[in-house]
């Protein structure tokens, strides 16, 4: 799965978990915290994304990304290892 | 300075059951004696293949009152609780009460049982993807947490478990919190008991669940105090009652003038007449009433042979055979955790209307004879009413209410 597809999956999961964001444009330079997501919502979005892209990783390996683009980069890198 | 023992009134009611959402549908359906019994269909609650279907009543989906991102994470019991508290809150005008003077007692335990069963089924093969919400939103404390996050409740929230007496014990605890001066208003919730198929299988194995005799006639299966009763029939329900200091709320629906809650020493489902009589005697003594001053009894009356027999004996032994008696479970089924609360709601609405609903399917009353409401609604002036509510584990409660007019 390429990096932009993974980004689209993340954005789709954000809109699933927070339906209030369905119509709002979401760009990769934004972070989930900037979108107003609480920590449990952020965890759910990442777990749902992992399952959707077929990755089974401990959450601790996913700390670090500052925005959605960096998260997509990290997941893309993990999916290739 | 609050008075040490204020009168406590019921200032607001919210209700949901198979008759609909809102107290108007409850009282209308009760007085009409509507038949809403069917076969239970919710996922996680259907009888397994090869097992006789479970009879009962399921309610419609609750109205959407929460933000979408919250609603999708809230279980059925929590969403229904929001709807009934919303109704009761508005009626009681709780927006005008200091949030720190408002409490909440949630009656019910294991209320998310069906959703826990579904989660176990859905994630058995992918345990690393269990949703994070499962770590808190399936605990019984979720109901109080969600309610206090949506409504301005900042006095306290408390969950209590008392089996089928949970709703009544919630009322007792709410009244105690007001009487002690801890809060001025307190919501007593009888939570929706979201039973799983496993819960129902256990109750069937125990012999508590009705229907073997009426499996093909759901509308006739629940028959409290009738000679052909053969066990309780589940009915989804939930109710909220706002209890309030009378000096702050006015007369409301009526005043709680006696309330008793005793342990009778039984571990399991066995009813105990001694405990029941003790609870009723204590509640009447607290109310300063003689038995003959009670006009109406809303009975626990589950439709289980032993339970109905012992309760009928209890009511006669307590000198209550002159009082009108009806069984709300004959119309809305047994709400388990919710039963005590929604049946007090039914009692208050009937007192206000001056009409009692019939007990359905009461074709051949058991002995000893009681003054049952049979056939259709009965008009009468009700000054004082008694509510009995009993729970597995030897829990006996009695509430005495004086009507507002």
PDB file of N, CA and C in Angstrom, chain A residues 16-20 36-38 40-41 43-44 47 51 55-56, chain B residues 67-70 72-73 123 126-133 136:
ATOM      1  N   UNK A  16     -14.548   8.580  10.436  1.00  0.00           N
ATOM      2  CA  UNK A  16     -15.392   7.528  11.008  1.00  0.00           C
ATOM      3  C   UNK A  16     -15.544   7.747  12.518  1.00  0.00           C
ATOM      4  N   UNK A  17     -14.429   8.038  13.160  1.00  0.00           N
ATOM      5  CA  UNK A  17     -14.440   8.170  14.622  1.00  0.00           C
ATOM      6  C   UNK A  17     -15.044   9.509  15.052  1.00  0.00           C
ATOM      7  N   UNK A  18     -14.834  10.529  14.249  1.00  0.00           N
ATOM      8  CA  UNK A  18     -15.400  11.849  14.564  1.00  0.00           C
ATOM      9  C   UNK A  18     -16.260  12.299  13.382  1.00  0.00           C
ATOM     10  N   UNK A  19     -17.504  11.850  13.340  1.00  0.00           N
ATOM     11  CA  UNK A  19     -18.361  12.168  12.191  1.00  0.00           C
ATOM     12  C   UNK A  19     -18.528  13.673  11.979  1.00  0.00           C
ATOM     13  N   UNK A  20     -18.302  14.451  13.047  1.00  0.00           N
ATOM     14  CA  UNK A  20     -18.416  15.909  12.918  1.00  0.00           C
ATOM     15  C   UNK A  20     -17.396  16.463  11.913  1.00  0.00           C
ATOM     16  N   UNK A  36      -8.705  18.365  17.152  1.00  0.00           N
ATOM     17  CA  UNK A  36      -9.576  18.309  18.335  1.00  0.00           C
ATOM     18  C   UNK A  36      -9.871  16.895  18.817  1.00  0.00           C
ATOM     19  N   UNK A  37      -9.055  15.934  18.429  1.00  0.00           N
ATOM     20  CA  UNK A  37      -9.301  14.553  18.839  1.00  0.00           C
ATOM     21  C   UNK A  37      -8.676  14.291  20.208  1.00  0.00           C
ATOM     22  N   UNK A  38      -9.433  13.611  21.063  1.00  0.00           N
ATOM     23  CA  UNK A  38      -8.855  13.293  22.370  1.00  0.00           C
ATOM     24  C   UNK A  38      -7.989  12.034  22.260  1.00  0.00           C
ATOM     25  N   UNK A  40      -8.148   9.036  23.441  1.00  0.00           N
ATOM     26  CA  UNK A  40      -8.789   7.739  23.152  1.00  0.00           C
ATOM     27  C   UNK A  40      -9.203   7.688  21.679  1.00  0.00           C
ATOM     28  N   UNK A  41      -9.691   8.810  21.174  1.00  0.00           N
ATOM     29  CA  UNK A  41     -10.032   8.844  19.742  1.00  0.00           C
ATOM     30  C   UNK A  41      -8.784   8.640  18.883  1.00  0.00           C
ATOM     31  N   UNK A  43      -6.090   6.989  19.659  1.00  0.00           N
ATOM     32  CA  UNK A  43      -5.713   5.568  19.726  1.00  0.00           C
ATOM     33  C   UNK A  43      -6.603   4.719  18.828  1.00  0.00           C
ATOM     34  N   UNK A  44      -7.899   5.012  18.885  1.00  0.00           N
ATOM     35  CA  UNK A  44      -8.819   4.201  18.084  1.00  0.00           C
ATOM     36  C   UNK A  44      -8.531   4.370  16.590  1.00  0.00           C
ATOM     37  N   UNK A  47      -5.404   2.396  15.725  1.00  0.00           N
ATOM     38  CA  UNK A  47      -5.652   0.941  15.713  1.00  0.00           C
ATOM     39  C   UNK A  47      -6.497   0.542  14.519  1.00  0.00           C
ATOM     40  N   UNK A  51      -5.292  -1.993  11.462  1.00  0.00           N
ATOM     41  CA  UNK A  51      -6.035  -3.180  11.028  1.00  0.00           C
ATOM     42  C   UNK A  51      -6.402  -3.067   9.549  1.00  0.00           C
ATOM     43  N   UNK A  55      -1.471  -4.186   9.380  1.00  0.00           N
ATOM     44  CA  UNK A  55      -0.274  -4.123  10.229  1.00  0.00           C
ATOM     45  C   UNK A  55      -0.675  -4.460  11.662  1.00  0.00           C
ATOM     46  N   UNK A  56       0.110  -5.293  12.331  1.00  0.00           N
ATOM     47  CA  UNK A  56      -0.167  -5.622  13.726  1.00  0.00           C
ATOM     48  C   UNK A  56       1.065  -5.252  14.537  1.00  0.00           C
TER      49      UNK A  56
ATOM     50  N   UNK B  67     -23.699  14.325  20.759  1.00  0.00           N
ATOM     51  CA  UNK B  67     -22.889  14.595  19.572  1.00  0.00           C
ATOM     52  C   UNK B  67     -22.516  13.267  18.898  1.00  0.00           C
ATOM     53  N   UNK B  68     -22.415  13.276  17.566  1.00  0.00           N
ATOM     54  CA  UNK B  68     -22.198  12.030  16.826  1.00  0.00           C
ATOM     55  C   UNK B  68     -20.961  11.279  17.307  1.00  0.00           C
ATOM     56  N   UNK B  69     -19.869  12.005  17.618  1.00  0.00           N
ATOM     57  CA  UNK B  69     -18.627  11.328  18.019  1.00  0.00           C
ATOM     58  C   UNK B  69     -18.768  10.648  19.380  1.00  0.00           C
ATOM     59  N   UNK B  70     -19.689  11.166  20.202  1.00  0.00           N
ATOM     60  CA  UNK B  70     -19.941  10.536  21.501  1.00  0.00           C
ATOM     61  C   UNK B  70     -20.948   9.395  21.339  1.00  0.00           C
ATOM     62  N   UNK B  72     -21.560   7.384  18.948  1.00  0.00           N
ATOM     63  CA  UNK B  72     -21.062   6.139  18.351  1.00  0.00           C
ATOM     64  C   UNK B  72     -20.272   5.293  19.355  1.00  0.00           C
ATOM     65  N   UNK B  73     -19.856   5.915  20.449  1.00  0.00           N
ATOM     66  CA  UNK B  73     -19.088   5.174  21.451  1.00  0.00           C
ATOM     67  C   UNK B  73     -19.946   4.749  22.646  1.00  0.00           C
ATOM     68  N   UNK B 123     -13.992  -9.885  18.495  1.00  0.00           N
ATOM     69  CA  UNK B 123     -12.541  -9.671  18.596  1.00  0.00           C
ATOM     70  C   UNK B 123     -11.783 -10.916  19.052  1.00  0.00           C
ATOM     71  N   UNK B 126      -8.925 -11.345  16.742  1.00  0.00           N
ATOM     72  CA  UNK B 126      -8.053 -10.190  16.484  1.00  0.00           C
ATOM     73  C   UNK B 126      -7.926  -9.346  17.762  1.00  0.00           C
ATOM     74  N   UNK B 127      -7.385  -9.976  18.792  1.00  0.00           N
ATOM     75  CA  UNK B 127      -7.378  -9.331  20.124  1.00  0.00           C
ATOM     76  C   UNK B 127      -6.560  -8.052  20.183  1.00  0.00           C
ATOM     77  N   UNK B 128      -5.633  -7.850  19.254  1.00  0.00           N
ATOM     78  CA  UNK B 128      -4.836  -6.619  19.295  1.00  0.00           C
ATOM     79  C   UNK B 128      -5.578  -5.398  18.777  1.00  0.00           C
ATOM     80  N   UNK B 129      -6.804  -5.620  18.296  1.00  0.00           N
ATOM     81  CA  UNK B 129      -7.542  -4.479  17.733  1.00  0.00           C
ATOM     82  C   UNK B 129      -8.807  -4.149  18.520  1.00  0.00           C
ATOM     83  N   UNK B 130      -8.880  -4.648  19.741  1.00  0.00           N
ATOM     84  CA  UNK B 130     -10.023  -4.291  20.603  1.00  0.00           C
ATOM     85  C   UNK B 130     -10.043  -2.775  20.762  1.00  0.00           C
ATOM     86  N   UNK B 131     -11.196  -2.145  20.544  1.00  0.00           N
ATOM     87  CA  UNK B 131     -11.233  -0.674  20.604  1.00  0.00           C
ATOM     88  C   UNK B 131     -10.893  -0.149  22.005  1.00  0.00           C
ATOM     89  N   UNK B 132     -10.133   0.926  22.082  1.00  0.00           N
ATOM     90  CA  UNK B 132      -9.746   1.459  23.401  1.00  0.00           C
ATOM     91  C   UNK B 132     -10.941   1.777  24.300  1.00  0.00           C
ATOM     92  N   UNK B 133     -12.048   2.153  23.713  1.00  0.00           N
ATOM     93  CA  UNK B 133     -13.242   2.476  24.525  1.00  0.00           C
ATOM     94  C   UNK B 133     -13.701   1.284  25.357  1.00  0.00           C
ATOM     95  N   UNK B 136     -13.237   1.312  29.146  1.00  0.00           N
ATOM     96  CA  UNK B 136     -14.013   2.057  30.154  1.00  0.00           C
ATOM     97  C   UNK B 136     -15.510   2.097  29.874  1.00  0.00           C
TER      98      UNK B 136
END
